XYZ file of C-alpha atoms in Angstrom:
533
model
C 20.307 125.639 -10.353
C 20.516 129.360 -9.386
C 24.577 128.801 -9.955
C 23.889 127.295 -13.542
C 21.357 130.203 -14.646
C 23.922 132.892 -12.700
C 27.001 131.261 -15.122
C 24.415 131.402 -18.302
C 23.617 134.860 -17.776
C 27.203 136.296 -17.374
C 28.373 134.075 -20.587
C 25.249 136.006 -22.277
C 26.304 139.198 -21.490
C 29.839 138.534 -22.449
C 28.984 137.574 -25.855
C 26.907 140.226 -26.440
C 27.142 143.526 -25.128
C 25.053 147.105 -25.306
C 27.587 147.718 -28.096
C 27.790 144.772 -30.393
C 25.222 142.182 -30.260
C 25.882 138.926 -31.239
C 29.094 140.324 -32.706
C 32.805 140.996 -32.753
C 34.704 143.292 -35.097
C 37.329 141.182 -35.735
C 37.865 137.380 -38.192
C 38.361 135.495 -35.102
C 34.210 136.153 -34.125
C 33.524 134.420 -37.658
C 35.826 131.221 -37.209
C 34.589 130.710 -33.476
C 30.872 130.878 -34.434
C 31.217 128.476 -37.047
C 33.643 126.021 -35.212
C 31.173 126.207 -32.118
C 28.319 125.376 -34.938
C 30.230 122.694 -36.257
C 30.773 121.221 -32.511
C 27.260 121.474 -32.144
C 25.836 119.761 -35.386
C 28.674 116.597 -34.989
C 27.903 116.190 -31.318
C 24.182 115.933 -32.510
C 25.478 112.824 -35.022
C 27.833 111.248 -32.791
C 26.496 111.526 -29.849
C 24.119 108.628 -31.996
C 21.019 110.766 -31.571
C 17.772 108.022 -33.435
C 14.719 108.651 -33.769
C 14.062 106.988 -30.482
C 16.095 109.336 -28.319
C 13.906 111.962 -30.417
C 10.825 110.337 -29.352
C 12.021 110.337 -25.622
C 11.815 114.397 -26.189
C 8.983 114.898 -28.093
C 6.441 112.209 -27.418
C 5.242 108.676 -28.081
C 4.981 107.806 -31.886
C 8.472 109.468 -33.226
C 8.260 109.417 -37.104
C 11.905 108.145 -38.426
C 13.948 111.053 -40.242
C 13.357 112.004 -44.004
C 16.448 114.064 -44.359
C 19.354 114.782 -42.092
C 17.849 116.976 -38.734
C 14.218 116.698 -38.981
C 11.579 114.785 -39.267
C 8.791 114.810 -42.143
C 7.434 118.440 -42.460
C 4.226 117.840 -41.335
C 5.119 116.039 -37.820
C 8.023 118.642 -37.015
C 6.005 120.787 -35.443
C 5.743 117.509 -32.705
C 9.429 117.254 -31.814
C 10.862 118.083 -28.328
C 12.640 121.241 -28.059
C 15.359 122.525 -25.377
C 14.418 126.520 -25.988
C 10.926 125.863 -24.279
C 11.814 123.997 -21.844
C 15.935 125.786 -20.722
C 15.798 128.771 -21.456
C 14.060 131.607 -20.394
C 11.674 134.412 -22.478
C 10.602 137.735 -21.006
C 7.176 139.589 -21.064
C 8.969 142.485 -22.080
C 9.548 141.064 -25.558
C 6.067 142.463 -26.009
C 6.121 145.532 -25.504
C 9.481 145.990 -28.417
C 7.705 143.990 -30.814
C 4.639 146.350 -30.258
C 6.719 148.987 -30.500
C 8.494 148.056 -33.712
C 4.900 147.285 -34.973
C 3.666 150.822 -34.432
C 6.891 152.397 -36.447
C 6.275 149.953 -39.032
C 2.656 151.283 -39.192
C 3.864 155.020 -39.194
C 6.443 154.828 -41.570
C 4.276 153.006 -44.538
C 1.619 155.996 -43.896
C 4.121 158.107 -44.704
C 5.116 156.309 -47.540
C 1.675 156.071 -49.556
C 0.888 159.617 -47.451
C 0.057 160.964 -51.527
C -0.250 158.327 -53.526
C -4.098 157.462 -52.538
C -4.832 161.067 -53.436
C -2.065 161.456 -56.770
C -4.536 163.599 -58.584
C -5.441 165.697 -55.994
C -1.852 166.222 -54.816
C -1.018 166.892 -58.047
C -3.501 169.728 -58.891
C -2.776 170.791 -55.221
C 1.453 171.008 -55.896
C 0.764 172.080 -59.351
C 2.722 169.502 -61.083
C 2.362 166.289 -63.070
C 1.161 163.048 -61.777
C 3.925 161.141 -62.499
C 6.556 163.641 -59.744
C 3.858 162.941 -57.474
C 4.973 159.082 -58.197
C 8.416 160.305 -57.214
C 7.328 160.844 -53.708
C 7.173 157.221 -53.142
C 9.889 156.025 -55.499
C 12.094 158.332 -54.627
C 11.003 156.534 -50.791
C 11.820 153.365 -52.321
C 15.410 154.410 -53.212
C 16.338 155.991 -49.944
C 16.074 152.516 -48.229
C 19.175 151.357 -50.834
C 21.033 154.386 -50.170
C 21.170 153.765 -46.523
C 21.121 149.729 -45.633
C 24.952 149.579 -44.873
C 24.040 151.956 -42.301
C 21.201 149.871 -41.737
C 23.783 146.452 -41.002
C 25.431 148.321 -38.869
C 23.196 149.764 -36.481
C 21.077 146.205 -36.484
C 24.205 144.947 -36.011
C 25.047 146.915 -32.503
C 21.364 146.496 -31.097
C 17.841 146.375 -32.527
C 17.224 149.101 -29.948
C 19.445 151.403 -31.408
C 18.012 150.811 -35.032
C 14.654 151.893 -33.648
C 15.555 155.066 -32.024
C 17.379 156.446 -35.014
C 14.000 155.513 -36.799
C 12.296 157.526 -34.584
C 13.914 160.767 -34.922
C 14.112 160.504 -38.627
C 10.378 159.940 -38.667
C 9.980 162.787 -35.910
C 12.120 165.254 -37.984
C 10.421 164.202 -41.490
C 7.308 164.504 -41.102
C 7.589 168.281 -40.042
C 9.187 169.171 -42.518
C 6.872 167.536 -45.116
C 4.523 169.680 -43.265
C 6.164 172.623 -43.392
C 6.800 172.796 -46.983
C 3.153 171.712 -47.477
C 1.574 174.937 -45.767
C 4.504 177.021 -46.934
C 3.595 179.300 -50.147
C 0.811 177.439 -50.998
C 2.987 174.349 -51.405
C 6.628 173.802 -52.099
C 6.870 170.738 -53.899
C 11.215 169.909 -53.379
C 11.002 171.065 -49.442
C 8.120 168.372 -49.030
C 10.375 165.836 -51.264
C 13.530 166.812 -48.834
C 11.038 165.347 -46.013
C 9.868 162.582 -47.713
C 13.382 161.431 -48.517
C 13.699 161.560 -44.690
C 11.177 159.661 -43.689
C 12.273 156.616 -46.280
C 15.854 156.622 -44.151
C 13.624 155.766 -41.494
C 11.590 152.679 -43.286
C 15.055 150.415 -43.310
C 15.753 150.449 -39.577
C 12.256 149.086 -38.646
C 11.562 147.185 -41.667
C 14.586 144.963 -41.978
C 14.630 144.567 -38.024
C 12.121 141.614 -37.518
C 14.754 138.994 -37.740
C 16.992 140.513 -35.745
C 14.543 141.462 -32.923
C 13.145 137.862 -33.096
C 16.355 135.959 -33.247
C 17.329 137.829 -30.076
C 13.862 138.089 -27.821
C 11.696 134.505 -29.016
C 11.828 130.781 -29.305
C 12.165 129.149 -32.818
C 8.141 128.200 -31.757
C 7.619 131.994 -31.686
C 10.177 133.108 -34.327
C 7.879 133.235 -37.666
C 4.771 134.740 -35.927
C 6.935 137.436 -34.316
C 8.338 138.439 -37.678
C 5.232 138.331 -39.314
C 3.856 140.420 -37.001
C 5.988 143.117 -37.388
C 6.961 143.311 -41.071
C 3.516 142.916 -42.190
C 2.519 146.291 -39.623
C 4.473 148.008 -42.749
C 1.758 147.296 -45.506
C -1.026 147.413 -42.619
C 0.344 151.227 -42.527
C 0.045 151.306 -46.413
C -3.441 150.277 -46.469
C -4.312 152.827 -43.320
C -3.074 155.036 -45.635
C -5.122 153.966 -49.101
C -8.016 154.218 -47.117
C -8.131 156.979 -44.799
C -5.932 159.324 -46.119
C -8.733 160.319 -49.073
C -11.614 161.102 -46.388
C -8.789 163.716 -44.223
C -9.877 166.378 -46.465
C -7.182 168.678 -48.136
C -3.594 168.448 -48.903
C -2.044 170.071 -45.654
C -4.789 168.806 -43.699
C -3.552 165.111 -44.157
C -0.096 165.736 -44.150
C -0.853 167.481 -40.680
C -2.910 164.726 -39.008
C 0.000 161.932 -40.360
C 2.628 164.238 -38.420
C 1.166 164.768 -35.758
C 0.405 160.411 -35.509
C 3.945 159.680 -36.182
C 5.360 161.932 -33.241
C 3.184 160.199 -30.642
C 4.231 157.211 -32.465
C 8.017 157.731 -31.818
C 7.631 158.583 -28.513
C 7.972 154.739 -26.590
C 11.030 154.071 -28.708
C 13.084 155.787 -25.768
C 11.656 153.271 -23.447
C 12.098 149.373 -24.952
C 15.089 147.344 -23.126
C 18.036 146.632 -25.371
C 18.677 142.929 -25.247
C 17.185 140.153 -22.694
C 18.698 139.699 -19.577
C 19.570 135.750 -20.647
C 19.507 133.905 -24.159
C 15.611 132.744 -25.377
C 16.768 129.768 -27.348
C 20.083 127.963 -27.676
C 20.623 129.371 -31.010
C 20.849 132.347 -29.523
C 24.055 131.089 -27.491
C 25.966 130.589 -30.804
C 28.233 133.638 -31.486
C 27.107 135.099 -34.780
C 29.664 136.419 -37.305
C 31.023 139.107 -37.706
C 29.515 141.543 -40.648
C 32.282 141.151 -43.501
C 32.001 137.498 -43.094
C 28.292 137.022 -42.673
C 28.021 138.761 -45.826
C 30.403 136.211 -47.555
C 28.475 133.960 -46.312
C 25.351 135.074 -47.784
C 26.897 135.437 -51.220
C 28.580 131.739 -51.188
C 24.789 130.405 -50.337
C 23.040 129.383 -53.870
C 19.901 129.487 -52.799
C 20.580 132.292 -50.950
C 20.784 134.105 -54.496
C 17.175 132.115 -55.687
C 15.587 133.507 -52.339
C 17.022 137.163 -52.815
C 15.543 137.103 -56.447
C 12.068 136.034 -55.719
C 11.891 138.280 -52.564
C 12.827 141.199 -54.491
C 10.951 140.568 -57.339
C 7.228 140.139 -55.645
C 8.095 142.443 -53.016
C 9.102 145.234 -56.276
C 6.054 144.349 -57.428
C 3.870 144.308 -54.603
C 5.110 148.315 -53.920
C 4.862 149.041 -57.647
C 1.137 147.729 -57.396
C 0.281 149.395 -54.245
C 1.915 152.982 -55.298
C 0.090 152.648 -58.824
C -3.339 151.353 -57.966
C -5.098 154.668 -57.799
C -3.606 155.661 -61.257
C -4.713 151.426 -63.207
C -7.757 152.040 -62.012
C -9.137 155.638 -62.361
C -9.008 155.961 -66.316
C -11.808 153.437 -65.935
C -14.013 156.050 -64.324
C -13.053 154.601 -61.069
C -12.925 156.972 -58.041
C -10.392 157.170 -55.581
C -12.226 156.164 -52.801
C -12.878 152.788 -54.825
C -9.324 152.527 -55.784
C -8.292 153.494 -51.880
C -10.709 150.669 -50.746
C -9.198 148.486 -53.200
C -5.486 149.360 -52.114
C -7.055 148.237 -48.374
C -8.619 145.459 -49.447
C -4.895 144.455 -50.725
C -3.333 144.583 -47.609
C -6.129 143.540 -45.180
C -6.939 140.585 -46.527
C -3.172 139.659 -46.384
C -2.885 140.606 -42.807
C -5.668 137.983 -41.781
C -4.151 135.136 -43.938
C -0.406 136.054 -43.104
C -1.702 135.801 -39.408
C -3.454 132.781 -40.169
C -0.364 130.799 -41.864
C 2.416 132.448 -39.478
C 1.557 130.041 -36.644
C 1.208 126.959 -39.016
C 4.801 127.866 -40.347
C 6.117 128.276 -36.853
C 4.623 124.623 -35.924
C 5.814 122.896 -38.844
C 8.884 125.124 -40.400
C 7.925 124.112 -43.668
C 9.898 126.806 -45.489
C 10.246 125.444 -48.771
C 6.793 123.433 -49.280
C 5.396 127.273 -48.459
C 7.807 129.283 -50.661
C 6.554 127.100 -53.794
C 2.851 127.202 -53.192
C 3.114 130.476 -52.666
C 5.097 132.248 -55.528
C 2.654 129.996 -57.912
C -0.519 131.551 -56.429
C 0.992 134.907 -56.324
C 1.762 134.767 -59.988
C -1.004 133.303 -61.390
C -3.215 136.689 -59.009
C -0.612 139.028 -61.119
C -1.945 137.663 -64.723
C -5.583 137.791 -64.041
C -4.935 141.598 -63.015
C -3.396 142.653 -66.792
C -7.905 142.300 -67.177
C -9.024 143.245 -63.988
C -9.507 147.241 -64.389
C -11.347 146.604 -68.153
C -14.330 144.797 -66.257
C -15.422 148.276 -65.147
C -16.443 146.246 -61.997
C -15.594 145.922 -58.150
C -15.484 142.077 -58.216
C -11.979 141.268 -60.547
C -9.910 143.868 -58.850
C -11.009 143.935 -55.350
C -10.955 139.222 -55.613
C -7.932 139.477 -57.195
C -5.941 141.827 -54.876
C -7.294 139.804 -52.222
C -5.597 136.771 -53.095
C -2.448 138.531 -54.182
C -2.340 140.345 -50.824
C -2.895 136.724 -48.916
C -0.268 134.731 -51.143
C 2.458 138.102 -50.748
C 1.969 138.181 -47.161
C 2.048 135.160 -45.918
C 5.119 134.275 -48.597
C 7.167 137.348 -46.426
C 7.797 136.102 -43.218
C 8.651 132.447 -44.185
C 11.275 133.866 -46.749
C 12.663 135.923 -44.351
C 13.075 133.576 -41.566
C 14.276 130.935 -44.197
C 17.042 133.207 -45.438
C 18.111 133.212 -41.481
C 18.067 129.575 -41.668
C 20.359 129.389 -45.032
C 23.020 131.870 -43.599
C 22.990 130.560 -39.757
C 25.135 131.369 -37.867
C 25.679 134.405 -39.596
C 24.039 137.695 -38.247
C 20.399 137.818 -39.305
C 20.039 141.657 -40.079
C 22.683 140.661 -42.772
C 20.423 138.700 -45.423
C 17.082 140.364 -44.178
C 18.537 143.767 -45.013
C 19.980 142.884 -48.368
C 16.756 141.391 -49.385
C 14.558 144.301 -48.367
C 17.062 146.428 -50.085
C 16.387 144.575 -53.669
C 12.650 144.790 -52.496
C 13.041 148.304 -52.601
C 14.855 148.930 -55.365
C 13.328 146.770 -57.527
C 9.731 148.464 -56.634
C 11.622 151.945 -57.257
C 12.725 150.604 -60.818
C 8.866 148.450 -61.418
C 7.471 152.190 -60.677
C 9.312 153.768 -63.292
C 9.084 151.208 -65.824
C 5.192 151.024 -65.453
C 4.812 155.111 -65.510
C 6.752 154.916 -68.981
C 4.387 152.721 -70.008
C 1.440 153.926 -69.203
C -0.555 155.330 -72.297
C 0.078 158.992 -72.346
C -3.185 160.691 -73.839
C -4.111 162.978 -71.860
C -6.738 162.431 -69.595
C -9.780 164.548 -68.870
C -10.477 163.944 -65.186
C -13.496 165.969 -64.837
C -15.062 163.440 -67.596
C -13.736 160.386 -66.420
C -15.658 161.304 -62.820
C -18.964 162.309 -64.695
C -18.855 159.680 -66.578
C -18.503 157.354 -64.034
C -17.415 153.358 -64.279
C -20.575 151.873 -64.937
C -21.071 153.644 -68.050
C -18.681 151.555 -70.221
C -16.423 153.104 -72.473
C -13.269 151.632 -74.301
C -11.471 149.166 -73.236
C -8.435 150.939 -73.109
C -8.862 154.329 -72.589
C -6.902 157.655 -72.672
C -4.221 157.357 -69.597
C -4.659 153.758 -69.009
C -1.788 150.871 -67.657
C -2.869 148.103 -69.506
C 1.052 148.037 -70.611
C 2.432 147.974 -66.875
C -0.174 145.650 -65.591
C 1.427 142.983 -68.684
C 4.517 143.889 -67.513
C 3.725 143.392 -63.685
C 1.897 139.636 -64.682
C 5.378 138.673 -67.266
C 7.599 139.237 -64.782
C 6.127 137.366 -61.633
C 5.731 134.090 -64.044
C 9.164 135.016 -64.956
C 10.666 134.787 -61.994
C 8.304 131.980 -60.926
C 10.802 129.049 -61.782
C 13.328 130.303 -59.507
C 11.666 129.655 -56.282
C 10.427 126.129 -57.745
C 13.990 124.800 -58.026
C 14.546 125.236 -54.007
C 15.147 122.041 -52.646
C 16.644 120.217 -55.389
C 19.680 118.608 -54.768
C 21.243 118.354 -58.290
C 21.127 122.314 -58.611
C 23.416 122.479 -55.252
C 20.117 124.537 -53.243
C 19.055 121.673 -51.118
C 19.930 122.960 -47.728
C 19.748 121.502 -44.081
C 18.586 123.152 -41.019
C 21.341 125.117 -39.271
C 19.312 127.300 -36.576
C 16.660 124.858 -35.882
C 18.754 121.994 -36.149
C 20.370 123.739 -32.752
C 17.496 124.859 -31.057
C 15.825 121.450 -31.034
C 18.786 119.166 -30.373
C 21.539 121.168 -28.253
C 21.011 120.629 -24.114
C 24.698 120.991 -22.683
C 25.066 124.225 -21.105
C 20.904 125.237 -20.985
C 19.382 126.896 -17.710
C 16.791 125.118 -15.981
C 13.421 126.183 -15.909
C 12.965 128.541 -18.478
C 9.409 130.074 -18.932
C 7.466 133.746 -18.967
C 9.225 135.861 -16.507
C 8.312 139.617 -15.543
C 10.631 142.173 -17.344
C-alpha cells in the first residue's frame, strides 16, 4: 500500500512541477491529456459500468441514468466517489484558501476605497464626480490589460499568482497614500496607485478554480470557490460601509494601507501544490495554454456562459461603483447608500454560502444557472423605481435579492465553465470570463455616467432637505436613465443562459471532470483522508 501511494506521489510530481502545474509547453501535453481523457470516459462505457455496479459504490436504491454519466440531478449528490475514498486531501489546503480569501478581501477595499465617499473625494481632490468614477473603472480595465499575464502565472502555480498579488497590493496602496497626503492631494499620483492595485485584483480573483481544482475533492470544489471569489465583494461591502465612518480623505486611504500590508504578509508562507493528487481528475494532464484556449473557443456554450457571466458580473460592479451616486439626488445620505451597498453584498454572502454546499452535493449546474439569471433580472427591473420611493424598503429588498441571486449564480458558473472545457487548464476559462466581467462593468460605468441627468446638483440642499421630504420624481443629477439601462440589458441577455442544455442548439454538454472523479479507480492510493500538512 505504502509502494502504491510512494508510485502515486512520484507520478504527481512528475506531471506537475514547481514550474508548470498541470502543464507542458509544448502540443504533445494537449493530445496526451485528451487521449488519457478519452481512455478514461470509454473504459467507463466498456468496462459495462449499470446502474447496479453504481449502486455497489454509492448505496442501496441506485436511480437508473437520465443522461450519459450521471444520475438524475437531485440523487447525484448520492453516488459513490473514488476522490473520497483514494486519494488523499491536506489540512494545509486551509490555510491557502484563507489566504486567497483575505487578498480577495483587501483588494475589493481598495477597489470601492472612494466610491462610498464620491462626493467627498471629490470636493477633497477638487475635481468632478464623474474622475472620481475613474478610480474604479479605470480598476476595472487594468484587470483586461493584464489577464494573459494572469494565464500564465495561474498557469505555473496558484502560489506564484498570489505573491505577485501581494506586492502589487503592498506597493499600491502606498503610493495611493502618498499622493493623497502630498500637496493637499494629487489626484494622477493616487490614480498611478490605483491602477496598481487593479493588476493585483486578477491574480486572486480568477484563482479559485485553479486553487480548487488542485487542493479539493469535486465534494469540496464549489464551496471552496465560492468561498474565495465571493471574499472579493465581501471586501466591496467592508468598504461601502466602513470606509464613510474613517473620517477624512487621507485618513481612510491610510487605515486601508496599512490593512492591506498585514494582509500580504502570509502570502510568503502557503505551500505551492499538495504533496499527492486530491481527486482523480486531478491525475489527468491538463493542456497546454494555446490549446486550452482553443478549446474554450470551440465550446458553444462556452460562448452562452462567457456572455451571461460578463454581463451580470458588468452589471453587478456598475451597480456597486454607482450606488452612492442613484441614490443621493433623492436626498439620500451616504451612510444610507453605504449601508445599502452592504446590504448588497452581505446578504449574498449568506445565500451564496447557503447554496454552495447544495451545488457541491448535487452539481446541478444548469438547473441553477437558469433559476438564477431569471431572478437576477427580474431584481434589476424593479430597481429602474427603487430610488423614486424616497424609502429604505425598495432599494435595500431589492439589492438583497440581487446580491443573493448574483452570488450564488458565481461560483456554479465558474466551476461549470471548468466542467465544459475539462481537461483543459481551469485558470484558462475562469480568467477570460472575469476579464469580460471586468470590462464589461468598466464600459456599464461609463455608459450609465453619460446618462445620468446632468443638472447640476446642489448638495448642500439635497442633505437639508433630506429624503423624507419628497420632491420630484426625477430630480436634478438623477440615474433614472442608467438604472433602465442596467434592468434592459439583464432581460436582454436573459435568454442566453435559458437555452443551456438544449440539445438542438449544439450546448447540451456531458460531464467531463466529474464524470472522472466519480467513476475512474485504476491507479488511486489507498486510504485517502485529512492528513497534517
Amino acid at each position: 500500500m505504502r509502494r502504491d501511494r510512494s508510485l502515486q506521489s512520484e507520478s504527481w510530481v512528475r506531471m506537475d512541477d514547481d514550474t508548470a502545474t498541470h502543464s507542458d509547453s509544448n502540443a504533445d501535453t494537449a493530445k496526451d491529456g485528451s487521449k488519457y481523457l478519452e481512455r478514461i470516459t470509454e473504459g467507463v462505457v466498456s468496462n459495462g459500468e449499470s446502474s447496479s455496479s453504481s449502486a455497489q459504490r454509492g448505496g442501496d436504491g441506485a436511480e437508473p441514468e437520465t443522461r450519459e454519466g450521471g444520475r438524475r440531478w437531485w440523487k447525484r449528490g448520492q453516488r459513490g466517489t473514488y476522490s473520497h475514498t483514494h486519494f488523499k486531501v491536506y489540512k494545509r489546503r486551509w490555510f491557502g484558501l484563507a489566504q486567497l480569501v483575505l487578498l480577495n478581501i483587501v483588494v475589493s477595499w481598495d477597489w470601492l476605497t472612494f466610491a462610498p465617499v464620491s462626493t467627498t473625494a471629490a470636493e477633497y481632490f477638487n475635481v468632478s464626480e464623474s474622475a472620481i468614477n475613474w478610480l474604479s473603472t479605470a480598476f476595472l480595465f487594468a484587470f483586461v490589460a493584464i489577464s494573459p499575464a494572469v494565464i500564465w502565472t495561474l498557469n505555473r502555480s496558484p502560489k506564484t499568482s498570489i505573491v505577485t498579488s501581494s506586492v502589487l497590493l503592498l506597493i499600491g496602496n502606498w503610493i495611493r497614500y502618498a499622493g493623497t497626503k502630498a500637496n493637499g492631494g494629487i489626484f494622477g499620483v493616487v490614480m498611478f496607485g490605483q491602477i496598481l492595485t487593479g493588476l493585483a485584483q486578477p491574480f486572486v480573483l480568477a484563482a479559485p478554480t485553479r486553487y480548487s481544482d488542485l487542493w479539493f475533492t469535486e465534494s469540496g470544489r464549489v464551496s471552496a470557490t465560492a468561498l474565495a471569489s465571493l471574499a472579493n465583494p465581501f471586501g466591496g461591502a467592508v468598504a461601502q460601509l466602513v470606509n464613510p465612518f474613517l473620517g477624512s480623505i487621507p485618513d481612510i486611504v491610510l487605515y486601508v494601507s496599512i490593512i492591506s500590508t498585514v494582509a500580504t504578509i502570509p502570502s510568503l508562507f502557503i505551500s505551492a501544490k499538495p504533496p499527492t493528487p486530491p481527486s482523480a481528475s486531478s491525475e489527468v494532464p491538463k493542456v497546454a495554454l494555446l490549446p486550452s484556449l482553443k478549446a474554450c473557443l470551440r465550446s458553444p456554450p462556452f460562448y452562452i456562459v462567457l456572455i451571461t457571466f460578463s454581463a451580470y458580473v458588468g452589471l453587478f460592479n456598475a451597480f456597486s461603483s454607482l450606488i452612492n451616486q442613484i441614490l443621493y439626488p433623492y436626498a439620500y445620505s451616504e451612510d444610507e447608500a453605504g449601508v445599502c451597498g452592504a446590504i448588497l453584498i452581505v446578504v449574498g454572502l449568506v445565500a451564496g454560502a447557503i447554496t454552495s454546499p447544495i451545488f457541491d452535493r448535487t452539481h446541478a449546474y444548469v438547473l441553477g444557472i437558469k433559476s438564477l439569471v431569471t431572478v437576477t433580472a427580474i431584481a434589476y427591473l424593479g430597481l429602474i423605481w427603487a430610488p423614486q420611493t424616497r424609502g429604505l424598503a425598495a432599494p435595500y429588498v431589492l439589492s438583497a435579492i440581487v446580491g443573493a441571486s448574483s452570488f450564488s449564480l458565481l461560483p456554479i458558473s465558474l466551476e461549470y465553465i471548468v466542467e465544459i472545457t475539462f481537461p483543459a487548464s481551469p485558470e484558462v476559462g475562469s480568467t477570460i470570463c472575469w476579464a469580460g466581467g471586468q470590462l464589461f462593468g468598466g464600459i456599464f460605468v461609463l455608459i450609465m455616467n453619460a446618462l445620468k441627468d446632468q443638472r447640476p446638483v446642489d448638495l448642500e440642499e439635497v442633505r437639508e432637505m433630506g429624503r423624507g421630504a419628497g420632491g420630484e420624481s426625477k430630480p436634478p443629477g438623477n440615474m433614472f436613465r442608467a438604472l433602465v439601462f442596467q434592468g434592459a440589458l439583464a432581460c436582454a441577455v436573459l435568454p442566453l443562459p435559458l437555452m443551456l442544455g438544449i440539445k438542438r442548439l449544439g450546448l447540451a454538454h456531458g460531464e467531463g471532470r466529474l464524470r472522472v472523479d466519480e467513476h475512474r479507480s485504476d491507479g488511486a492510493v489507498e486510504g485517502g483522508g485529512e492528513e497534517e500538512a
